[in-house]
């Protein structure tokens, strides 16, 4: 596809359930990022992947959050035992990842609602 | 600690007037600096970036930003605001030697006709 694709666009779940959010970056982009945008808040960095390097997980808020990137392409963000405070828009972005100064291309996000 | 601050939650400007959206950062090295915009019901879009060189950079939709190393600032500017510029603006910083990019809290710009 031409852009970053995220699925589902909306996810409603019950407290305590696990959820998986998917991101399909732009083909050829080596860097992939996950952010969280809560209502009225800025973008909170969660994690990034760059090529075959170990991911930077410094932004993950708790051990309930994890992410994988398989084959250097598609990424899945998993939230275990969801809590109401996890409700937010989860944004994925990718970049060419060459020099580190490339712009990010964002997906449309997944709106997660935990009831 | 690395951080980026947007001190204004909201900026109100009359159409045709100049606008400024402020951004400051805290860093131990040399940063790459970015501005992104989020229009209602649309995804985040890149506006402009500073890497090195000329302190004044120009970007999309007539926006520009000035890098000031001594003040560690990267304010977004436009000489004449349009109603269509009303959106949420984010400043972002990436520190050289890595790929981690952190964003400010965002500034909502309202341009009145």
PDB file of N, CA and C in Angstrom, chain B residues 41-77:
ATOM      1  N   UNK B  41      -9.935  14.838  12.118  1.00  0.00           N
ATOM      2  CA  UNK B  41     -10.294  13.595  11.436  1.00  0.00           C
ATOM      3  C   UNK B  41      -9.293  13.186  10.359  1.00  0.00           C
ATOM      4  N   UNK B  42      -8.079  13.644  10.505  1.00  0.00           N
ATOM      5  CA  UNK B  42      -7.019  13.240   9.579  1.00  0.00           C
ATOM      6  C   UNK B  42      -5.779  12.859  10.366  1.00  0.00           C
ATOM      7  N   UNK B  43      -4.926  12.105   9.744  1.00  0.00           N
ATOM      8  CA  UNK B  43      -3.720  11.648  10.412  1.00  0.00           C
ATOM      9  C   UNK B  43      -2.689  12.748  10.557  1.00  0.00           C
ATOM     10  N   UNK B  44      -1.657  12.444  11.326  1.00  0.00           N
ATOM     11  CA  UNK B  44      -0.551  13.367  11.509  1.00  0.00           C
ATOM     12  C   UNK B  44       0.250  13.501  10.223  1.00  0.00           C
ATOM     13  N   UNK B  45       0.596  14.744   9.889  1.00  0.00           N
ATOM     14  CA  UNK B  45       1.355  15.002   8.675  1.00  0.00           C
ATOM     15  C   UNK B  45       2.606  15.799   8.999  1.00  0.00           C
ATOM     16  N   UNK B  46       3.657  15.497   8.297  1.00  0.00           N
ATOM     17  CA  UNK B  46       4.919  16.213   8.432  1.00  0.00           C
ATOM     18  C   UNK B  46       4.799  17.616   7.838  1.00  0.00           C
ATOM     19  N   UNK B  47       5.341  18.615   8.549  1.00  0.00           N
ATOM     20  CA  UNK B  47       5.362  19.983   8.042  1.00  0.00           C
ATOM     21  C   UNK B  47       6.762  20.409   7.618  1.00  0.00           C
ATOM     22  N   UNK B  48       7.731  20.245   8.511  1.00  0.00           N
ATOM     23  CA  UNK B  48       9.088  20.666   8.210  1.00  0.00           C
ATOM     24  C   UNK B  48      10.045  20.083   9.232  1.00  0.00           C
ATOM     25  N   UNK B  49      11.347  20.194   8.919  1.00  0.00           N
ATOM     26  CA  UNK B  49      12.356  19.692   9.842  1.00  0.00           C
ATOM     27  C   UNK B  49      13.624  20.529   9.756  1.00  0.00           C
ATOM     28  N   UNK B  50      14.380  20.520  10.848  1.00  0.00           N
ATOM     29  CA  UNK B  50      15.700  21.110  10.894  1.00  0.00           C
ATOM     30  C   UNK B  50      16.717  20.004  11.154  1.00  0.00           C
ATOM     31  N   UNK B  51      17.732  19.975  10.293  1.00  0.00           N
ATOM     32  CA  UNK B  51      18.811  19.001  10.489  1.00  0.00           C
ATOM     33  C   UNK B  51      20.098  19.744  10.830  1.00  0.00           C
ATOM     34  N   UNK B  52      20.505  20.628   9.937  1.00  0.00           N
ATOM     35  CA  UNK B  52      21.708  21.414  10.151  1.00  0.00           C
ATOM     36  C   UNK B  52      21.686  22.565   9.155  1.00  0.00           C
ATOM     37  N   UNK B  53      22.603  23.504   9.322  1.00  0.00           N
ATOM     38  CA  UNK B  53      22.686  24.574   8.343  1.00  0.00           C
ATOM     39  C   UNK B  53      21.858  25.777   8.718  1.00  0.00           C
ATOM     40  N   UNK B  54      21.197  26.359   7.725  1.00  0.00           N
ATOM     41  CA  UNK B  54      20.418  27.570   7.906  1.00  0.00           C
ATOM     42  C   UNK B  54      19.398  27.404   9.028  1.00  0.00           C
ATOM     43  N   UNK B  55      19.377  28.368   9.934  1.00  0.00           N
ATOM     44  CA  UNK B  55      18.491  28.246  11.093  1.00  0.00           C
ATOM     45  C   UNK B  55      17.018  28.408  10.744  1.00  0.00           C
ATOM     46  N   UNK B  56      16.721  29.007   9.616  1.00  0.00           N
ATOM     47  CA  UNK B  56      15.331  29.186   9.199  1.00  0.00           C
ATOM     48  C   UNK B  56      15.005  28.134   8.149  1.00  0.00           C
ATOM     49  N   UNK B  57      14.040  27.310   8.458  1.00  0.00           N
ATOM     50  CA  UNK B  57      13.640  26.271   7.516  1.00  0.00           C
ATOM     51  C   UNK B  57      12.208  26.516   7.063  1.00  0.00           C
ATOM     52  N   UNK B  58      11.947  26.195   5.817  1.00  0.00           N
ATOM     53  CA  UNK B  58      10.616  26.385   5.255  1.00  0.00           C
ATOM     54  C   UNK B  58       9.984  25.034   4.993  1.00  0.00           C
ATOM     55  N   UNK B  59       8.659  25.001   5.145  1.00  0.00           N
ATOM     56  CA  UNK B  59       7.967  23.738   4.981  1.00  0.00           C
ATOM     57  C   UNK B  59       6.691  23.874   4.189  1.00  0.00           C
ATOM     58  N   UNK B  60       5.807  22.935   4.434  1.00  0.00           N
ATOM     59  CA  UNK B  60       4.552  22.877   3.691  1.00  0.00           C
ATOM     60  C   UNK B  60       3.606  23.996   4.120  1.00  0.00           C
ATOM     61  N   UNK B  61       2.675  24.344   3.211  1.00  0.00           N
ATOM     62  CA  UNK B  61       1.574  25.258   3.483  1.00  0.00           C
ATOM     63  C   UNK B  61       2.023  26.642   3.944  1.00  0.00           C
ATOM     64  N   UNK B  62       3.234  27.053   3.579  1.00  0.00           N
ATOM     65  CA  UNK B  62       3.719  28.382   3.919  1.00  0.00           C
ATOM     66  C   UNK B  62       4.296  28.522   5.313  1.00  0.00           C
ATOM     67  N   UNK B  63       4.417  27.411   6.032  1.00  0.00           N
ATOM     68  CA  UNK B  63       4.983  27.459   7.372  1.00  0.00           C
ATOM     69  C   UNK B  63       6.511  27.493   7.324  1.00  0.00           C
ATOM     70  N   UNK B  64       7.088  28.076   8.350  1.00  0.00           N
ATOM     71  CA  UNK B  64       8.526  28.087   8.535  1.00  0.00           C
ATOM     72  C   UNK B  64       8.816  27.983  10.028  1.00  0.00           C
ATOM     73  N   UNK B  65      10.061  27.639  10.337  1.00  0.00           N
ATOM     74  CA  UNK B  65      10.443  27.533  11.737  1.00  0.00           C
ATOM     75  C   UNK B  65      11.883  27.974  11.883  1.00  0.00           C
ATOM     76  N   UNK B  66      12.172  28.566  13.035  1.00  0.00           N
ATOM     77  CA  UNK B  66      13.509  29.079  13.288  1.00  0.00           C
ATOM     78  C   UNK B  66      14.168  28.327  14.428  1.00  0.00           C
ATOM     79  N   UNK B  67      15.313  27.750  14.150  1.00  0.00           N
ATOM     80  CA  UNK B  67      16.097  27.039  15.157  1.00  0.00           C
ATOM     81  C   UNK B  67      16.973  28.040  15.879  1.00  0.00           C
ATOM     82  N   UNK B  68      16.899  28.049  17.208  1.00  0.00           N
ATOM     83  CA  UNK B  68      17.724  28.932  18.015  1.00  0.00           C
ATOM     84  C   UNK B  68      18.451  28.076  19.034  1.00  0.00           C
ATOM     85  N   UNK B  69      19.730  27.831  18.778  1.00  0.00           N
ATOM     86  CA  UNK B  69      20.478  26.905  19.628  1.00  0.00           C
ATOM     87  C   UNK B  69      20.660  27.445  21.047  1.00  0.00           C
ATOM     88  N   UNK B  70      20.934  28.736  21.165  1.00  0.00           N
ATOM     89  CA  UNK B  70      21.196  29.309  22.485  1.00  0.00           C
ATOM     90  C   UNK B  70      19.952  29.267  23.375  1.00  0.00           C
ATOM     91  N   UNK B  71      18.780  29.396  22.744  1.00  0.00           N
ATOM     92  CA  UNK B  71      17.528  29.351  23.502  1.00  0.00           C
ATOM     93  C   UNK B  71      16.886  27.970  23.453  1.00  0.00           C
ATOM     94  N   UNK B  72      17.535  27.037  22.786  1.00  0.00           N
ATOM     95  CA  UNK B  72      17.006  25.677  22.577  1.00  0.00           C
ATOM     96  C   UNK B  72      15.535  25.728  22.190  1.00  0.00           C
ATOM     97  N   UNK B  73      15.246  26.509  21.155  1.00  0.00           N
ATOM     98  CA  UNK B  73      13.870  26.660  20.702  1.00  0.00           C
ATOM     99  C   UNK B  73      13.755  26.379  19.214  1.00  0.00           C
ATOM    100  N   UNK B  74      12.541  26.062  18.811  1.00  0.00           N
ATOM    101  CA  UNK B  74      12.250  25.773  17.396  1.00  0.00           C
ATOM    102  C   UNK B  74      10.812  26.188  17.161  1.00  0.00           C
ATOM    103  N   UNK B  75      10.552  27.484  17.135  1.00  0.00           N
ATOM    104  CA  UNK B  75       9.200  28.007  17.030  1.00  0.00           C
ATOM    105  C   UNK B  75       8.685  27.935  15.590  1.00  0.00           C
ATOM    106  N   UNK B  76       7.439  27.567  15.463  1.00  0.00           N
ATOM    107  CA  UNK B  76       6.777  27.487  14.163  1.00  0.00           C
ATOM    108  C   UNK B  76       6.116  28.833  13.866  1.00  0.00           C
ATOM    109  N   UNK B  77       6.245  29.290  12.612  1.00  0.00           N
ATOM    110  CA  UNK B  77       5.712  30.598  12.260  1.00  0.00           C
ATOM    111  C   UNK B  77       5.052  30.559  10.891  1.00  0.00           C
TER     112      UNK B  77
END
